[in-house]
Coordinates of C-alpha atoms in Angstrom, one line a residue:
X1 CA 0.0 0.0 0.0
X2 CA 2.9 2.3 0.8
X3 CA 4.2 2.2 -2.7
X4 CA 0.9 3.4 -4.2
X5 CA 0.7 6.2 -1.7
X6 CA 3.8 7.6 -3.3
X7 CA 1.9 8.7 -6.4
X8 CA 0.1 11.4 -4.4
X9 CA 3.4 13.2 -3.8
X10 CA 4.7 12.9 -7.4
X11 CA 2.7 15.9 -8.5
X12 CA 4.2 18.2 -5.8
X13 CA 7.1 20.1 -7.1
X14 CA 8.0 23.8 -7.1
X15 CA 9.9 25.5 -10.0
X16 CA 11.8 28.6 -9.1
X17 CA 13.8 30.6 -11.6
X18 CA 15.6 34.0 -11.6
X19 CA 19.2 34.9 -11.9
X20 CA 21.0 35.9 -8.8
X21 CA 24.4 37.5 -8.3
X22 CA 27.1 37.9 -5.8
X23 CA 27.9 41.4 -4.5
X24 CA 31.4 41.3 -6.1
X25 CA 30.1 40.4 -9.5
X26 CA 27.6 42.3 -11.7
X27 CA 24.6 40.2 -12.7
X28 CA 24.9 41.1 -16.4
X29 CA 28.4 39.8 -16.8
X30 CA 27.5 36.3 -18.0
X31 CA 25.2 37.5 -20.8
X32 CA 27.0 40.7 -21.8
X33 CA 30.8 39.9 -22.0
X34 CA 33.1 41.9 -24.3
X35 CA 34.9 39.7 -26.7
X36 CA 38.6 39.3 -25.9
X37 CA 40.7 40.9 -28.6
X38 CA 42.8 37.7 -28.7
X39 CA 39.8 35.6 -29.8
X40 CA 39.8 37.3 -33.2
X41 CA 43.2 35.9 -34.1
X42 CA 42.5 32.3 -33.0
X43 CA 41.7 29.5 -35.4
X44 CA 38.1 28.4 -35.8
X45 CA 36.6 26.4 -32.9
X46 CA 37.6 22.8 -32.6
X47 CA 40.5 23.4 -35.0
X48 CA 42.4 23.1 -31.7
X49 CA 41.9 20.7 -28.8
X50 CA 39.2 22.2 -26.6
X51 CA 39.5 23.7 -23.2
X52 CA 37.9 21.3 -20.7
X53 CA 36.2 22.4 -17.5
X54 CA 34.9 19.5 -15.3
X55 CA 32.6 20.6 -12.5
X56 CA 31.8 18.0 -9.8
X57 CA 29.4 18.8 -7.0
X58 CA 29.3 16.8 -3.7
X59 CA 26.1 15.1 -2.4
X60 CA 23.7 17.1 -4.7
X61 CA 20.5 15.0 -5.0
X62 CA 18.8 14.1 -8.2
X63 CA 15.9 16.3 -7.4
X64 CA 18.0 19.3 -6.3
X65 CA 18.3 21.1 -9.6
X66 CA 15.7 23.4 -11.2
X67 CA 15.1 21.4 -14.4
X68 CA 14.2 18.3 -12.3
X69 CA 11.3 20.2 -10.7
X70 CA 13.2 21.3 -7.6
X71 CA 12.1 24.0 -5.1
X72 CA 15.8 25.1 -5.1
X73 CA 16.8 27.9 -7.5
X74 CA 19.5 26.9 -10.0
X75 CA 19.1 29.3 -12.9
X76 CA 22.6 29.0 -14.2
X77 CA 22.7 25.2 -14.2
X78 CA 19.2 25.2 -15.8
X79 CA 20.3 27.5 -18.6
X80 CA 23.6 25.8 -19.3
X81 CA 21.9 22.4 -19.4
X82 CA 19.0 23.7 -21.6
X83 CA 21.5 25.1 -24.1
X84 CA 23.6 21.9 -24.1
X85 CA 22.8 18.2 -23.6
X86 CA 21.0 16.9 -20.5
X87 CA 22.2 13.4 -19.6
X88 CA 19.1 11.6 -18.1
X89 CA 20.6 8.1 -18.1
X90 CA 23.8 9.0 -16.3
X91 CA 25.3 7.0 -13.5
X92 CA 27.8 7.7 -10.8
X93 CA 28.8 5.9 -7.5
X94 CA 26.9 6.1 -4.2
X95 CA 29.7 7.7 -2.2
X96 CA 32.7 10.1 -2.6
X97 CA 35.9 8.2 -3.2
X98 CA 34.6 5.6 -5.6
X99 CA 33.1 8.3 -8.0
X100 CA 36.3 10.3 -7.9
X101 CA 38.5 7.3 -8.5
X102 CA 36.4 6.2 -11.5
X103 CA 36.5 9.7 -13.0
X104 CA 40.3 9.9 -12.6
X105 CA 41.2 6.4 -13.8
X106 CA 38.3 5.4 -16.1
X107 CA 38.1 2.1 -14.2
X108 CA 35.6 0.3 -12.0
X109 CA 36.3 0.1 -8.3
X110 CA 37.0 -3.7 -8.6
X111 CA 40.0 -2.8 -10.8
X112 CA 41.6 -0.3 -8.5
X113 CA 41.0 -2.1 -5.1
X114 CA 38.7 0.7 -3.9
X115 CA 35.5 -1.4 -3.8
X116 CA 34.8 -0.8 -0.1
X117 CA 33.7 2.5 1.5
X118 CA 35.9 5.6 1.2
X119 CA 39.5 6.4 1.9
X120 CA 39.6 7.7 5.4
X121 CA 42.1 10.4 6.7
X122 CA 44.2 8.0 8.8
X123 CA 44.4 5.1 6.4
X124 CA 47.7 4.4 4.6
X125 CA 45.8 4.2 1.3
X126 CA 45.4 6.2 -1.9
X127 CA 44.5 5.9 -5.5
X128 CA 46.9 3.2 -6.7
X129 CA 50.2 4.7 -7.9
X130 CA 50.3 2.4 -11.0
X131 CA 47.2 4.0 -12.4
X132 CA 47.7 6.5 -15.2
X133 CA 45.3 9.3 -14.4
X134 CA 43.1 11.5 -16.6
X135 CA 45.2 14.7 -15.9
X136 CA 48.4 12.8 -16.7
X137 CA 47.0 11.8 -20.1
X138 CA 45.9 15.4 -20.7
X139 CA 49.4 16.6 -19.8
X140 CA 50.8 14.2 -22.4
X141 CA 48.4 15.8 -24.9
X142 CA 49.9 19.3 -24.1
X143 CA 47.3 20.5 -21.6
X144 CA 47.9 22.7 -18.6
X145 CA 46.1 20.9 -15.8
X146 CA 44.7 22.4 -12.6
X147 CA 42.6 21.1 -9.7
X148 CA 40.5 23.2 -7.3
X149 CA 38.4 21.6 -4.5
X150 CA 38.1 18.3 -2.8
X151 CA 40.5 15.5 -3.5
X152 CA 39.5 12.6 -1.3
X153 CA 41.7 10.0 -3.0
X154 CA 44.3 9.6 -0.3
X155 CA 47.4 11.5 0.8
X156 CA 49.4 9.3 3.2
X157 CA 52.5 9.7 1.0
X158 CA 53.5 12.7 -1.1
X159 CA 53.3 10.5 -4.2
X160 CA 49.5 10.4 -3.6
X161 CA 49.0 14.1 -3.8
X162 CA 47.2 15.8 -6.7
X163 CA 50.4 17.5 -7.8
X164 CA 52.0 14.1 -8.1
X165 CA 49.1 12.6 -10.0
X166 CA 48.9 14.9 -13.0
X167 CA 47.9 18.3 -11.8
X168 CA 50.1 21.3 -12.3
X169 CA 48.4 23.2 -9.5
X170 CA 46.1 22.4 -6.7
X171 CA 44.1 24.4 -4.2
X172 CA 41.7 22.4 -2.0
X173 CA 41.2 19.8 0.7
X174 CA 42.7 16.3 0.9
X175 CA 40.1 14.8 3.2
X176 CA 36.4 14.3 2.6
X177 CA 34.7 16.7 5.0
X178 CA 35.9 20.1 6.2
X179 CA 34.4 23.2 7.6
X180 CA 33.5 25.7 4.8
X181 CA 35.2 28.6 6.6
X182 CA 37.8 27.2 9.0
X183 CA 38.8 24.1 7.0
X184 CA 39.0 22.0 10.1
X185 CA 38.2 18.3 9.9
X186 CA 37.7 16.0 12.8
X187 CA 38.1 12.2 12.2
X188 CA 36.9 11.3 15.7
X189 CA 37.0 12.9 19.1
X190 CA 40.2 14.9 19.6
X191 CA 41.5 13.9 16.1
X192 CA 41.1 17.3 14.4
X193 CA 43.3 19.1 11.9
X194 CA 43.4 21.9 9.3
X195 CA 42.8 20.8 5.7
X196 CA 43.4 23.4 3.0
X197 CA 46.4 23.0 0.8
X198 CA 48.1 25.1 -1.9
X199 CA 50.1 22.7 -4.0
X200 CA 51.9 20.5 -1.4
X201 CA 51.9 23.2 1.3
X202 CA 49.3 24.0 4.0
X203 CA 47.3 27.1 3.0
X204 CA 47.0 28.6 6.5
X205 CA 46.5 32.1 5.1
X206 CA 43.2 31.2 3.3
X207 CA 41.3 30.3 6.4
X208 CA 38.1 32.2 6.9
X209 CA 37.1 32.4 3.3
X210 CA 33.9 30.4 2.3
X211 CA 35.2 27.6 0.1
X212 CA 32.7 28.0 -2.7
X213 CA 33.8 31.6 -3.1
X214 CA 37.5 30.7 -2.7
X215 CA 37.5 28.0 -5.3
X216 CA 35.6 30.1 -7.8
X217 CA 38.0 33.0 -7.4
X218 CA 40.9 30.6 -8.0
X219 CA 39.4 29.3 -11.2
X220 CA 39.0 32.9 -12.5
X221 CA 42.6 33.6 -11.5
X222 CA 43.9 30.5 -13.4
X223 CA 42.0 31.5 -16.5
X224 CA 43.2 35.1 -16.3
X225 CA 46.8 34.0 -16.1
X226 CA 46.7 31.4 -18.9
X227 CA 46.6 31.9 -22.7
X228 CA 43.4 30.7 -24.4
X229 CA 45.7 29.7 -27.3
X230 CA 47.0 26.8 -25.1
X231 CA 44.6 24.0 -24.0
X232 CA 43.7 23.9 -20.4
X233 CA 41.9 21.4 -18.1
X234 CA 40.4 22.5 -14.9
X235 CA 38.8 20.0 -12.5
X236 CA 36.5 22.0 -10.1
X237 CA 35.5 19.6 -7.3
X238 CA 33.3 21.8 -5.2
X239 CA 32.9 20.9 -1.5
X240 CA 29.3 22.0 -1.8
X241 CA 26.9 20.7 -1.0
X242 CA 28.3 18.1 1.5
X243 CA 27.8 18.6 5.2
X244 CA 28.4 20.6 7.3
X245 CA 25.5 22.7 6.2
X246 CA 27.0 26.1 6.0
X247 CA 26.2 29.1 3.8
X248 CA 26.5 32.9 3.8
X249 CA 23.4 34.4 5.5
X250 CA 22.2 36.2 2.4
X251 CA 21.5 32.9 0.7
X252 CA 19.7 31.3 3.6
X253 CA 17.4 34.4 3.8
X254 CA 16.1 33.6 0.3
X255 CA 14.7 30.3 1.6
X256 CA 13.4 31.6 4.9
X257 CA 9.9 30.3 4.1
X258 CA 11.2 26.7 4.1
X259 CA 10.0 25.0 7.4
X260 CA 12.7 22.4 7.3
X261 CA 15.9 23.9 8.6
X262 CA 18.2 21.4 7.0
X263 CA 16.5 21.8 3.6
X264 CA 16.8 25.6 4.0
X265 CA 20.5 25.5 4.6
X266 CA 21.1 23.0 1.9
X267 CA 19.1 25.0 -0.7
X268 CA 21.1 28.1 0.1
X269 CA 24.3 26.1 -0.5
X270 CA 23.1 24.8 -3.9
X271 CA 22.1 28.3 -5.0
X272 CA 25.4 29.7 -3.9
X273 CA 27.2 26.9 -5.9
X274 CA 24.9 27.7 -8.9
X275 CA 26.2 31.3 -8.9
X276 CA 29.7 30.0 -8.6
X277 CA 29.2 28.2 -11.9
X278 CA 27.8 31.4 -13.3
X279 CA 31.0 33.2 -12.5
X280 CA 33.2 30.4 -13.9
X281 CA 31.2 30.6 -17.2
X282 CA 31.6 34.4 -17.2
X283 CA 35.4 34.0 -16.7
X284 CA 35.6 31.6 -19.6
X285 CA 33.9 34.2 -21.8
X286 CA 35.8 37.2 -20.5
X287 CA 39.2 35.6 -21.0
X288 CA 38.6 34.1 -24.5
X289 CA 38.1 30.4 -23.7
X290 CA 34.4 29.8 -24.1
X291 CA 34.0 29.3 -27.8
X292 CA 36.4 26.4 -27.8
X293 CA 35.4 24.9 -24.4
X294 CA 33.6 21.9 -23.1
X295 CA 31.9 22.2 -19.7
X296 CA 30.9 19.0 -18.0
X297 CA 28.7 19.1 -14.9
X298 CA 28.3 16.0 -12.7
X299 CA 27.3 15.1 -9.2
X300 CA 29.4 12.6 -7.3
X301 CA 26.6 10.6 -5.7
X302 CA 23.0 10.8 -4.6
X303 CA 21.8 13.3 -2.1
X304 CA 21.9 12.6 1.7
X305 CA 18.2 12.9 2.6
X306 CA 18.9 13.2 6.3
X307 CA 21.0 16.4 5.5
X308 CA 18.7 18.3 3.3
X309 CA 19.1 16.5 0.0
X310 CA 16.4 15.0 -2.2
X311 CA 16.5 12.3 -4.8
X312 CA 12.7 12.2 -5.4
X313 CA 11.1 10.4 -7.1
X314 CA 14.0 7.9 -7.2
X315 CA 14.3 5.3 -4.6
X316 CA 17.1 5.4 -2.0
X317 CA 19.8 7.9 -1.1
X318 CA 23.5 8.5 -0.8
X319 CA 25.4 5.3 0.1
X320 CA 22.9 2.9 -1.5
X321 CA 22.8 1.1 -4.8
X322 CA 19.2 2.1 -5.5
X323 CA 18.7 4.7 -8.3
X324 CA 18.7 7.5 -5.8
X325 CA 22.2 6.7 -4.8
X326 CA 23.7 6.1 -8.3
X327 CA 21.7 8.0 -10.9
X328 CA 23.3 11.4 -11.1
X329 CA 22.6 14.9 -12.4
X330 CA 24.8 15.4 -15.5
X331 CA 25.0 17.6 -18.5
X332 CA 27.4 18.9 -21.1
X333 CA 27.5 22.5 -22.3
X334 CA 29.7 23.5 -25.2
X335 CA 29.6 25.5 -28.4
X336 CA 31.2 22.5 -30.0
X337 CA 28.2 20.2 -29.6
X338 CA 26.6 19.5 -33.0
X339 CA 23.1 18.8 -31.7
X340 CA 22.4 21.2 -28.8
X341 CA 19.3 21.9 -26.7
X342 CA 18.2 18.3 -26.2
X343 CA 17.8 15.5 -23.7
X344 CA 20.0 12.4 -24.1
X345 CA 18.9 9.0 -22.9
X346 CA 22.2 7.4 -23.9
X347 CA 23.6 5.2 -21.2
X348 CA 26.6 7.1 -19.7
X349 CA 28.8 6.2 -16.7
X350 CA 31.3 8.3 -14.8
X351 CA 34.2 6.1 -16.1
X352 CA 33.3 7.2 -19.6
X353 CA 34.7 10.7 -19.0
X354 CA 38.3 9.4 -19.1
X355 CA 38.3 8.1 -22.7
X356 CA 35.9 10.7 -23.8
X357 CA 37.9 13.7 -22.6
X358 CA 41.3 12.2 -23.7
X359 CA 39.9 11.6 -27.1
X360 CA 38.6 15.2 -27.3
X361 CA 42.1 16.3 -26.3
X362 CA 43.5 14.2 -29.1
X363 CA 45.5 12.2 -26.6
X364 CA 46.7 8.6 -26.9
X365 CA 44.6 5.9 -25.3
X366 CA 46.5 3.0 -26.9
X367 CA 48.9 2.8 -23.9
X368 CA 46.1 2.6 -21.3
X369 CA 44.7 -0.8 -21.7
X370 CA 41.8 -2.2 -19.6
X371 CA 39.7 0.9 -19.3
X372 CA 36.1 0.3 -18.3
X373 CA 34.9 3.6 -19.8
X374 CA 33.9 4.4 -23.4
X375 CA 34.2 7.4 -25.6
X376 CA 30.6 8.7 -25.5
X377 CA 31.2 12.1 -27.3
X378 CA 29.4 11.0 -30.5
X379 CA 26.4 10.0 -28.4
X380 CA 26.5 13.3 -26.6
X381 CA 27.3 15.7 -29.5
X382 CA 25.6 14.0 -32.4
X383 CA 22.9 11.9 -30.7
X384 CA 24.4 8.6 -31.8
X385 CA 23.8 5.4 -29.9
X386 CA 25.9 5.0 -26.8
X387 CA 28.6 2.3 -27.0
X388 CA 27.8 1.4 -23.4
X389 CA 25.2 -1.3 -22.8
X390 CA 25.9 -2.3 -19.2
X391 CA 27.3 -0.9 -15.9
X392 CA 28.9 -2.7 -13.0
X393 CA 27.7 -0.5 -10.1
X394 CA 30.0 -2.5 -7.7
X395 CA 30.9 -5.7 -6.0
X396 CA 31.8 -5.1 -2.3
X397 CA 33.0 -8.3 -0.5
X398 CA 33.7 -6.4 2.7
X399 CA 30.3 -4.9 3.2
X400 CA 28.1 -6.6 5.8
X401 CA 26.7 -9.7 4.3
X402 CA 22.9 -9.9 4.0
X403 CA 21.5 -12.2 6.7
X404 CA 19.2 -14.1 4.3
X405 CA 21.5 -14.3 1.3
X406 CA 23.1 -17.6 0.2
X407 CA 24.8 -19.4 -2.6
X408 CA 21.7 -21.5 -3.0
X409 CA 19.6 -18.3 -3.6
X410 CA 22.1 -17.5 -6.3
X411 CA 21.5 -20.7 -8.3
X412 CA 24.8 -22.1 -6.9
X413 CA 26.9 -19.6 -8.9
X414 CA 26.8 -16.4 -6.7
X415 CA 26.5 -15.8 -3.0
X416 CA 23.5 -13.4 -2.8
X417 CA 24.7 -12.3 0.7
X418 CA 27.4 -10.2 -1.0
X419 CA 26.6 -6.6 -1.8
X420 CA 26.6 -6.1 -5.6
X421 CA 24.7 -4.4 -8.3
X422 CA 24.8 -4.5 -12.1
X423 CA 22.8 -3.1 -14.9
X424 CA 22.6 -4.8 -18.3
X425 CA 20.4 -3.2 -20.9
X426 CA 17.1 -2.4 -19.3
X427 CA 17.6 -4.8 -16.4
X428 CA 19.1 -4.0 -13.0
X429 CA 20.1 -6.6 -10.4
X430 CA 20.9 -6.0 -6.7
X431 CA 22.2 -8.6 -4.3
X432 CA 23.1 -8.5 -0.6
X433 CA 22.2 -5.4 1.3
X434 CA 21.8 -2.5 -1.2
X435 CA 21.1 0.1 1.6
X436 CA 18.0 2.0 2.8
X437 CA 15.3 1.4 0.3
X438 CA 13.0 4.3 1.0
X439 CA 11.3 6.9 -1.2
X440 CA 11.4 10.3 0.5
X441 CA 9.3 13.1 -1.1
X442 CA 11.2 16.4 -1.0
X443 CA 8.9 18.1 1.5
X444 CA 9.4 15.5 4.1
X445 CA 13.2 15.1 4.6
X446 CA 14.1 14.9 8.3
X447 CA 10.9 16.1 10.0
X448 CA 8.1 14.5 8.1
X449 CA 5.4 13.3 10.6
X450 CA 5.1 9.6 10.2
X451 CA 7.2 6.7 9.0
X452 CA 5.2 4.9 6.2
X453 CA 8.3 4.8 4.0
X454 CA 10.2 2.9 6.7
X455 CA 7.4 0.4 7.0
X456 CA 7.5 -0.1 3.2
X457 CA 11.2 -0.6 3.3
X458 CA 11.1 -3.2 6.0
X459 CA 8.3 -5.2 4.5
X460 CA 9.9 -5.0 1.1
X461 CA 13.4 -5.9 2.1
X462 CA 12.8 -8.4 4.9
X463 CA 14.3 -11.8 4.2
X464 CA 15.3 -10.8 0.7
X465 CA 18.8 -10.7 -0.9
X466 CA 17.9 -10.4 -4.6
X467 CA 16.1 -7.7 -6.5
X468 CA 15.5 -7.3 -10.2
X469 CA 14.0 -4.3 -11.9
X470 CA 13.3 -3.2 -15.5
X471 CA 14.8 0.3 -15.1
X472 CA 13.5 1.5 -18.4
X473 CA 9.9 0.8 -17.6
X474 CA 10.3 1.2 -13.8
X475 CA 13.0 3.8 -13.1
X476 CA 11.6 4.3 -9.5
X477 CA 12.2 0.6 -8.6
X478 CA 8.8 -0.1 -7.3
X479 CA 8.2 -3.6 -8.9
X480 CA 10.6 -6.3 -8.0
X481 CA 10.6 -8.9 -10.9
X482 CA 13.1 -11.4 -9.5
X483 CA 10.4 -14.0 -8.8
X484 CA 8.9 -13.6 -12.2
X485 CA 12.1 -13.6 -14.3
X486 CA 14.5 -16.1 -12.7
X487 CA 16.1 -16.4 -16.2
X488 CA 17.2 -12.8 -16.2
X489 CA 18.4 -13.1 -12.6
X490 CA 20.6 -16.0 -13.5
X491 CA 22.0 -14.2 -16.6
X492 CA 22.9 -11.2 -14.5
X493 CA 24.4 -13.3 -11.7
X494 CA 26.7 -14.9 -14.3
X495 CA 27.7 -11.4 -15.3
X496 CA 28.7 -10.7 -11.7
X497 CA 30.7 -13.9 -11.6
X498 CA 32.5 -12.8 -14.8
X499 CA 33.3 -9.3 -13.4
X500 CA 34.4 -10.7 -10.0
X501 CA 37.0 -12.9 -11.7
X502 CA 38.7 -9.7 -12.9
X503 CA 38.6 -8.0 -9.5
X504 CA 41.8 -7.2 -7.6
X505 CA 42.0 -7.5 -3.8
X506 CA 40.3 -4.7 -1.7
X507 CA 42.5 -2.0 -0.4
X508 CA 41.2 -1.1 3.0
X509 CA 44.1 -0.9 5.5
X510 CA 43.9 -0.3 9.3
X511 CA 44.2 3.3 10.4
X512 CA 47.7 4.5 11.3
X513 CA 48.3 6.6 14.5
X514 CA 51.1 8.5 12.7
X515 CA 48.4 10.2 10.6
X516 CA 47.3 12.3 13.6
X517 CA 47.4 16.1 12.7
X518 CA 49.3 16.8 15.9
X519 CA 52.4 15.2 14.3
X520 CA 52.0 17.5 11.3
X521 CA 51.8 20.9 12.9
X522 CA 48.0 20.7 13.3
X523 CA 47.2 20.0 9.7
X524 CA 46.2 16.9 7.8
X525 CA 48.9 15.8 5.3
X526 CA 51.3 13.0 4.3
X527 CA 52.9 11.1 7.1
X528 CA 54.6 8.1 5.5
X529 CA 58.1 8.4 3.9
X530 CA 58.3 7.9 0.2
X531 CA 60.3 4.7 0.5
X532 CA 57.7 3.0 2.7
X533 CA 55.8 0.1 1.2
X534 CA 52.0 0.0 1.2
X535 CA 50.6 -1.3 4.4
X536 CA 48.2 -3.8 3.0
X537 CA 48.4 -7.3 1.7
X538 CA 46.9 -9.1 -1.2
X539 CA 43.8 -10.3 0.7
X540 CA 40.7 -8.5 1.8
X541 CA 41.8 -8.0 5.4
X542 CA 43.9 -5.1 6.6
X543 CA 47.5 -5.7 7.5
X544 CA 48.0 -5.9 11.2
X545 CA 50.7 -4.2 13.2
X546 CA 54.1 -5.8 12.6
X547 CA 54.9 -6.0 16.3
X548 CA 53.6 -4.7 19.6
X549 CA 56.9 -3.1 20.5
X550 CA 56.9 -0.8 17.5
X551 CA 53.2 0.1 18.2
X552 CA 54.1 1.0 21.7
X553 CA 56.9 3.3 20.6
X554 CA 54.4 5.1 18.3
X555 CA 52.0 5.5 21.2
X556 CA 54.7 7.0 23.4
X557 CA 55.7 9.4 20.6
X558 CA 52.1 10.4 20.1
X559 CA 51.7 11.1 23.9
X560 CA 54.9 13.3 23.8
X561 CA 53.6 15.4 20.9
X562 CA 50.2 15.9 22.5
X563 CA 51.8 17.2 25.7
X564 CA 54.1 19.4 23.7
X565 CA 51.2 20.8 21.7
X566 CA 49.2 21.5 24.9
X567 CA 52.1 23.5 26.3
X568 CA 52.5 25.5 23.1
X569 CA 48.8 26.3 23.0
X570 CA 48.8 27.4 26.7
X571 CA 51.7 29.7 26.0
X572 CA 49.8 31.3 23.1
X573 CA 46.8 31.9 25.3

């Protein structure tokens, strides 16, 4: 009954439009930009490799953009998407690190060892050093490469840093969750440190500046100092709209009528980010890049419904393999697109950006075998059929096994207790525990009176470990067909078996006490020497401490630095 009750909410959506502007930027600058004199002397568009601007937002829900019927104002994103190509069959990963790793490597998690969870601040782990990254390939093609924003791909050794993985410059945070003003990040009680870096140095002097403003100003500065005659790649990984929910007051005031406090703050952050994109677009036009540029916009995972986000009408949320966790907002805006102003239903995955962008840059992909991504530019630009027909969402052998899953339920070929998800054509299969299976209308969020969706989730998911959906006919995942189509279930389970044979061991090492910011002057940063080996073995279990004596010495050293830090702080006071 709960499922059918959803239809009453599907008609409730508010559309809000209207351009907004920061105080330090005039609102007319995007539309009325004087042509740079240098543009007149440049060759025709696309005669040269295009400038590439990749914008990634954090935790923005599927419903949280104007053209999806949101009550949040995103006029810039709406306009850019309307003038470009909206990707309405676009998939990402359900959490931060996996999406970023797949974007940067063009490979599924099972092929980088990052199948499980995220890379945590104290783990001796990072994007595998043997992977040739997207910015490295673009550097080979003659591009200047720059990153602004959130890394979240590990930093325990200097070789893991963005500037060692293909970026000429970097301004941003290394961890996954920092304060928008102070840039502090706590990874547990008393384990706090500063996390804003300029290149490989700690950017203490930038504290106090709202990150969305800071990152946008840096992009503008990069564009102003570079020549539009030379190709440039800028990866803008906004911290917005991840928690903590922080926004300048003037943006919150615009949503003062929203009764839900979390939604109000979240909406303010989205609109602020929208205006940041507006100013980046303005800078591209002002400095002569726009006519030969490709702007890609993508979310990194589904919205966190308990923190203001909304994925309505999709099922699930961030951290789940339901559509609400893995179907993302995505669009491409570019003067170089042949068939503009349309919606594309071509199947596209975040791994596809690697070969697509390298191909646009006229780079060489022949020396990067084993990519899981496809070049989807013809599908985006010309409306051709996508070369992609299936997506492995993930296979996570370390996630809590489903209580009622078994090898028997998987026809003797797959243990359905293991968390996994795959899409082949119009069919999507989930096994194990796919995460919270609720549908949450946007007006409910954290303070909706009642819990009918929890009841539906429990009754639907109890004693189950296999789900099958026809995503084309049922994008909201309301009708489980696993009992009716065992033939399709078996076929997709065989696909999982095939992919699993190609998987490498999971990289998920134990946390290291040497990572504590107290040992690094109060900031998060590399702590392992460059000649240290990786602290994990080939299996799925983290490598244990080598001996108790060494661990004891580390504890004593840690205690010494804590006492020293306390004395220094007391002297400052």
